[in-house]
Short mmCIF file of N, CA, C and O in Angstrom, two decimals:
data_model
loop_
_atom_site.label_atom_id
_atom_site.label_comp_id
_atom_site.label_asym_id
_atom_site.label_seq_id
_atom_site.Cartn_x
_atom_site.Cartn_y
_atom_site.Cartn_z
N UNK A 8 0.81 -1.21 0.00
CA UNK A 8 0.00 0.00 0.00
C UNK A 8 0.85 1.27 0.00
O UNK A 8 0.44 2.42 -0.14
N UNK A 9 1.93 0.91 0.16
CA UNK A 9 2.71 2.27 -0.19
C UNK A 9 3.32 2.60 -1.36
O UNK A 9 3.91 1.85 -2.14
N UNK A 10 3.12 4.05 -1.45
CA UNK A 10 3.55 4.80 -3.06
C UNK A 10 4.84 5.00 -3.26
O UNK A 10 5.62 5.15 -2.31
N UNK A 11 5.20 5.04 -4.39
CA UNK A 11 6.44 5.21 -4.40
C UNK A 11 6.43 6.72 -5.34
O UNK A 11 5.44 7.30 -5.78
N UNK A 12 7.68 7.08 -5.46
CA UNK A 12 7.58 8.17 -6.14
C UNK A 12 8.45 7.99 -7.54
O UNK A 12 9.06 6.94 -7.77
N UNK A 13 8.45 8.54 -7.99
CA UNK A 13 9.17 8.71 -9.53
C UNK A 13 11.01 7.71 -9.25
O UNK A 13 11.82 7.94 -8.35
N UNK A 14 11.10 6.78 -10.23
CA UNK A 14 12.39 6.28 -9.38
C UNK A 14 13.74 6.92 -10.29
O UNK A 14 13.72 7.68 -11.25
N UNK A 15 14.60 6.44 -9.75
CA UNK A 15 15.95 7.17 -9.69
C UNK A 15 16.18 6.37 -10.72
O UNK A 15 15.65 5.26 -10.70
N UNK A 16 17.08 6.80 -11.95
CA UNK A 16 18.09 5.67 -12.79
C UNK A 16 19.30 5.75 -12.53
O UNK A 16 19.55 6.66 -11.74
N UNK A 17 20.26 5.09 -12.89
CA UNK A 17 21.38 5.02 -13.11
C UNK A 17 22.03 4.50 -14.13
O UNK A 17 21.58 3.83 -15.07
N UNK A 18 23.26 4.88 -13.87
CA UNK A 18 24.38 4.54 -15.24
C UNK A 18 25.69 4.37 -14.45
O UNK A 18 25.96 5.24 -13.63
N UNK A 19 26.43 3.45 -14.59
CA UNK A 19 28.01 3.50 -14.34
C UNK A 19 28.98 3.05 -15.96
O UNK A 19 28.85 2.36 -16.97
N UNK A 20 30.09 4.10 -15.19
CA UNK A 20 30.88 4.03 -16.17
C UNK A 20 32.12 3.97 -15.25
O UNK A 20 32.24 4.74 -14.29
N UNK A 21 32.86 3.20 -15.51
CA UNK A 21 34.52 2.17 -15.52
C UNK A 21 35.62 3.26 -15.73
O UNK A 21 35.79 3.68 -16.87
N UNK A 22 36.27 3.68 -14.85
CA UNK A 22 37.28 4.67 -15.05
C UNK A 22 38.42 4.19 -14.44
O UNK A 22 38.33 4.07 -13.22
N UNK A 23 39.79 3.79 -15.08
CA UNK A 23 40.96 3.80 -14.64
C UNK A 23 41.48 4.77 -13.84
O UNK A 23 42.45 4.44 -13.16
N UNK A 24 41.09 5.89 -13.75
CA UNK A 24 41.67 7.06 -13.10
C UNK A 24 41.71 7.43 -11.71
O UNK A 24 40.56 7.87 -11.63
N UNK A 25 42.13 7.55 -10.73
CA UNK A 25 41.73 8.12 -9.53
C UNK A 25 41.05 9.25 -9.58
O UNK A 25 40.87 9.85 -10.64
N UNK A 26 40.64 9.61 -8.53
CA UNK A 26 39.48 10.64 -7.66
C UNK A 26 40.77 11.90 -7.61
O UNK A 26 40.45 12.57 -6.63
N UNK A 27 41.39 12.20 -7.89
CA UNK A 27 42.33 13.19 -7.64
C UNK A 27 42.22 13.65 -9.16
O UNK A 27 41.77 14.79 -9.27
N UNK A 28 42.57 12.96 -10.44
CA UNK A 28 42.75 13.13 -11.86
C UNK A 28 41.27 13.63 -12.41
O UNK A 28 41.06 14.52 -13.24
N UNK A 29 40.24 12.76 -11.68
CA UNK A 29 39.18 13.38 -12.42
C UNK A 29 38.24 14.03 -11.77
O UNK A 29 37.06 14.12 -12.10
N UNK A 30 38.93 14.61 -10.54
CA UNK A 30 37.75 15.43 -9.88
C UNK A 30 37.06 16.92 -9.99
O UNK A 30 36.09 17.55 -9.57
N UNK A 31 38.42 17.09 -10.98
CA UNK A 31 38.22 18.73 -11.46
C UNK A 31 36.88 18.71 -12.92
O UNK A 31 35.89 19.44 -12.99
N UNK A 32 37.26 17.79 -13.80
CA UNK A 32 36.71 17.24 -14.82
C UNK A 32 35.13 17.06 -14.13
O UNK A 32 34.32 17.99 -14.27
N UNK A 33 34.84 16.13 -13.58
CA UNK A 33 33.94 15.64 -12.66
C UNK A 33 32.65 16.63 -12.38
O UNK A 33 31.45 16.68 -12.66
N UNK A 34 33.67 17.42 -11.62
CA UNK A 34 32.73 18.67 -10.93
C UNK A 34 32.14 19.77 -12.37
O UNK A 34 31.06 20.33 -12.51
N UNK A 35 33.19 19.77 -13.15
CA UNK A 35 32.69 20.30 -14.22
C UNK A 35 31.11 20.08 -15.04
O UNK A 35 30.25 20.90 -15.38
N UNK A 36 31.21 18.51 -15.17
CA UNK A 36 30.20 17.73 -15.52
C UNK A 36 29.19 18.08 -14.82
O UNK A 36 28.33 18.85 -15.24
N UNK A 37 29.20 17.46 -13.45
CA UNK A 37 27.95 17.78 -12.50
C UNK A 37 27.51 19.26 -12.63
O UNK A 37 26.37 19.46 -12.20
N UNK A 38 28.10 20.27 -13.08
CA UNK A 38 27.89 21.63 -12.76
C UNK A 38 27.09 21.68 -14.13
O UNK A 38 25.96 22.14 -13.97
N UNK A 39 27.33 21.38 -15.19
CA UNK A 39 26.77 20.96 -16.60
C UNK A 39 25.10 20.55 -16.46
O UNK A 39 24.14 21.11 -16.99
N UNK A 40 25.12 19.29 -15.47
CA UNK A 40 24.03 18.54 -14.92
C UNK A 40 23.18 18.91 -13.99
O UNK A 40 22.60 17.98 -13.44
N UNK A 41 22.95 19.85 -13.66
CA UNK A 41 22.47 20.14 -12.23
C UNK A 41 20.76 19.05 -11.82
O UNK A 41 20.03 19.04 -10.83
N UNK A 42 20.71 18.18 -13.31
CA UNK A 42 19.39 17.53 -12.45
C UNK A 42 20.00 16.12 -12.83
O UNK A 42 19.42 15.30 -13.54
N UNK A 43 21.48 15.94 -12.14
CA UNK A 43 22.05 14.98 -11.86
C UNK A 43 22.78 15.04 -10.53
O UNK A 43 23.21 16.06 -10.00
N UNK A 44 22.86 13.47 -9.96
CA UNK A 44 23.98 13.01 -8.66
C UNK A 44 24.91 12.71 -9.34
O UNK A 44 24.58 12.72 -10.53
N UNK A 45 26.19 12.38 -9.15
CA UNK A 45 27.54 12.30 -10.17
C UNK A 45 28.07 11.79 -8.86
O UNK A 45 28.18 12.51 -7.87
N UNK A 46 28.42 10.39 -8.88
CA UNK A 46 29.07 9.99 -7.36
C UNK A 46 30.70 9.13 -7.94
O UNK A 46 30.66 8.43 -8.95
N UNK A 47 31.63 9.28 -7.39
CA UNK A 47 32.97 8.36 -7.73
C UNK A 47 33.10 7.42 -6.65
O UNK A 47 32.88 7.74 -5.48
N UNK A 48 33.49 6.16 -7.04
CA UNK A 48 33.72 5.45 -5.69
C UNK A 48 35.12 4.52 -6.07
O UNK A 48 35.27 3.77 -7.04
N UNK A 49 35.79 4.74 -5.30
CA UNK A 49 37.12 4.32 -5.97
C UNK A 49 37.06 2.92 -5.36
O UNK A 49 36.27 2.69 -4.44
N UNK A 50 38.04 1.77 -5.95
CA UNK A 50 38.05 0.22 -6.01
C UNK A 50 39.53 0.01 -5.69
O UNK A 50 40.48 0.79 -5.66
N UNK A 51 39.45 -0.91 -5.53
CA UNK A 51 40.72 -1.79 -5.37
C UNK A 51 40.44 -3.68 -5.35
O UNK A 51 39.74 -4.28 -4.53
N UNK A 52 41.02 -4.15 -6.22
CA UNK A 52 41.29 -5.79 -6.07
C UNK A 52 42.56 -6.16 -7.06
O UNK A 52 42.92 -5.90 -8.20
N UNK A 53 42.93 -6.77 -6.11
CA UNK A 53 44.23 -7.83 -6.84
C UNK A 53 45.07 -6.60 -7.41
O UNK A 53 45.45 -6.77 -8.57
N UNK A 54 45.47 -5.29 -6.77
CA UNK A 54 46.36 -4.57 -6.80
C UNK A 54 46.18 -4.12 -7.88
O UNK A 54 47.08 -4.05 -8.72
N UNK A 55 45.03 -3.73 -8.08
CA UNK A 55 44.70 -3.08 -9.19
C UNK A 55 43.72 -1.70 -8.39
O UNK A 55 42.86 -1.97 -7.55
N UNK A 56 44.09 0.02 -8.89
CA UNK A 56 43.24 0.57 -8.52
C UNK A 56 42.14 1.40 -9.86
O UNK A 56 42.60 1.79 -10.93
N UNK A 57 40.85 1.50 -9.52
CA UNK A 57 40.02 2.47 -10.56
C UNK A 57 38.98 2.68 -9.60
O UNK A 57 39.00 2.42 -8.40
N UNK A 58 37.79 3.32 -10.47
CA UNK A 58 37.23 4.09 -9.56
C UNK A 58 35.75 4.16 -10.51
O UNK A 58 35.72 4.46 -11.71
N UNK A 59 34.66 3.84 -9.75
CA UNK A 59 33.44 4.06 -10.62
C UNK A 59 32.64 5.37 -10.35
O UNK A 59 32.52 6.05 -9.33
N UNK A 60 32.09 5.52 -11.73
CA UNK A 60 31.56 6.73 -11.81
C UNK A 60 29.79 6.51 -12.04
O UNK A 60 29.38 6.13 -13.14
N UNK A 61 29.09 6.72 -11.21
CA UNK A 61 27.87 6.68 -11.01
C UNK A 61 27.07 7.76 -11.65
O UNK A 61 27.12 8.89 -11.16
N UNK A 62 26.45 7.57 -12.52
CA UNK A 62 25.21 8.72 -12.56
C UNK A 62 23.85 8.49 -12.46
O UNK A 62 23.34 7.42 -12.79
N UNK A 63 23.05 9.70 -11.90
CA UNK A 63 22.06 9.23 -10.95
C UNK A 63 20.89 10.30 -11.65
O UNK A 63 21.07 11.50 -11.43
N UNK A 64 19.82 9.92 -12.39
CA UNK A 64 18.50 10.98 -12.50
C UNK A 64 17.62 10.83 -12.34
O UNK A 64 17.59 9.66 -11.97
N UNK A 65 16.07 11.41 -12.32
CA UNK A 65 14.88 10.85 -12.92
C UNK A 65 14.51 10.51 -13.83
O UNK A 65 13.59 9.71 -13.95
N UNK A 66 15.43 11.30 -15.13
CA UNK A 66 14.67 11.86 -16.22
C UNK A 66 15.75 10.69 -17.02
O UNK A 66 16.74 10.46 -16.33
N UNK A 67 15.70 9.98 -18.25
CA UNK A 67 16.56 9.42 -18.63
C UNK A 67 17.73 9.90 -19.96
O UNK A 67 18.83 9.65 -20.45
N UNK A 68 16.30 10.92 -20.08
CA UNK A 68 17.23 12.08 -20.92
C UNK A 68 18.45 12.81 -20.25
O UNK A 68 19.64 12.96 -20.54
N UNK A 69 17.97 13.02 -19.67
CA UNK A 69 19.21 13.83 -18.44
C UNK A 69 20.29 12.78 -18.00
O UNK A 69 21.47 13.11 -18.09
N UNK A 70 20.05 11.87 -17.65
CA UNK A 70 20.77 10.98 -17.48
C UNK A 70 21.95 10.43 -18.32
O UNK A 70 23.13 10.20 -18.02
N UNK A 71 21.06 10.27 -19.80
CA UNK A 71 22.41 9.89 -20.97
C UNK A 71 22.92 11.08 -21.29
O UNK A 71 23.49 10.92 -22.37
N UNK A 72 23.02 12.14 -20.95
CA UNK A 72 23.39 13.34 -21.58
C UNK A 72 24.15 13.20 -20.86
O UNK A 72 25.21 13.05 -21.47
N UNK A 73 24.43 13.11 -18.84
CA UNK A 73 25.35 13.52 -18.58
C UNK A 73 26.54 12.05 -18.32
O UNK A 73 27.72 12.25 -18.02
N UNK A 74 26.11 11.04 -18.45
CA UNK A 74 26.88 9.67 -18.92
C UNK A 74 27.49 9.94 -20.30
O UNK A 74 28.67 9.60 -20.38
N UNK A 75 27.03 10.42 -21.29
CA UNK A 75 28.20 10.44 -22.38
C UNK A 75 28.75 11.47 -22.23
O UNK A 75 29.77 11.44 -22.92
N UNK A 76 28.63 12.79 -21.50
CA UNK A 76 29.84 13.38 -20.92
C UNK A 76 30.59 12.75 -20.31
O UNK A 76 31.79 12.98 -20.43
N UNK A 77 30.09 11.70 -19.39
CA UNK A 77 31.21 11.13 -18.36
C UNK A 77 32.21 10.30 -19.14
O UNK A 77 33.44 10.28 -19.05
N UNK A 78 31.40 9.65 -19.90
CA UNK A 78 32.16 8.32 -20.74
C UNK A 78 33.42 9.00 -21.59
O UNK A 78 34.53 8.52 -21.83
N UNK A 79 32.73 10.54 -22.01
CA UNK A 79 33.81 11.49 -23.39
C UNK A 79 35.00 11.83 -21.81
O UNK A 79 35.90 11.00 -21.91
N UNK A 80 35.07 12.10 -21.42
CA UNK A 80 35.92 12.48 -20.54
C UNK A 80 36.69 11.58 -19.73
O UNK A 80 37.66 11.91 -19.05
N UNK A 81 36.05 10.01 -19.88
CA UNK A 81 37.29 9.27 -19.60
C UNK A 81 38.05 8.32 -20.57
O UNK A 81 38.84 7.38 -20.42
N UNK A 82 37.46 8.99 -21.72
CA UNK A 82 37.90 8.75 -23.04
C UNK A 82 39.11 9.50 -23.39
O UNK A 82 40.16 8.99 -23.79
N UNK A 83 38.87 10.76 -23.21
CA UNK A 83 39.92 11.48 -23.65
C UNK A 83 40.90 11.36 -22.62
O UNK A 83 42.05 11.18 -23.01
N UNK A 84 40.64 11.43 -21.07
CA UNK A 84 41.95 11.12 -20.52
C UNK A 84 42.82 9.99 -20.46
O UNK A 84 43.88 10.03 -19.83
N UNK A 85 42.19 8.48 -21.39
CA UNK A 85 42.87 7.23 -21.66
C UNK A 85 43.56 7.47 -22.52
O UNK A 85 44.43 6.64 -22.72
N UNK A 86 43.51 9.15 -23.76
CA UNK A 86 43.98 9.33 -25.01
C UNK A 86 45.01 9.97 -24.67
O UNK A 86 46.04 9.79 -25.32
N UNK A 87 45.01 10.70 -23.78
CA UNK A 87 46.14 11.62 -23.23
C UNK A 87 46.97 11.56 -22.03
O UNK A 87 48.01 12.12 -21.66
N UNK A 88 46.48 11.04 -21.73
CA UNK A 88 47.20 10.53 -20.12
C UNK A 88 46.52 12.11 -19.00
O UNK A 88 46.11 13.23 -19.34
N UNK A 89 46.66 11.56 -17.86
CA UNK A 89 46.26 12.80 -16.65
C UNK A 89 46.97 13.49 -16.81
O UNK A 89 47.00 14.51 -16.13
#
């Protein structure tokens, strides 16, 4: 019997990079997005480090808009190095 309200989507995208390299980038994006969450959560296994990049909307339009920003931006820093 209880309602729910409009639900949240998501998207992750796979980033080699640490939270230090792409946080300037990052914030950029989210500032781009403002009817987005943009969350990083950095990983570690088997001595390996990366870091996922979460995006969070209602709308799903909004959502892929600001995921293929995310995706172009850890595109270009695999092309160029940090």
């Amino acid at each position: 019997t209880l309602k729910t309200g409009t639900k949240l989507l998501s998207a992750t995208v796979q980033c080699s990079f640490g939270e230090g390299t792409i946080g300037g980038p990052l914030a950029e994006i989210q500032k781009a997005h403002p009817d987005t969450i943009i969350g990083s959560y950095p990983k570690y296994l088997d001595g390996k480090f990366w870091t996922e990049l979460v995006v969070r909307a209602r709308e799903a339009t909004a959502l892929e808009a600001a995921r293929a920003e995310v995706e172009a931006m850890v595109a270009g820093l695999v092309k160029t190095g940090p």
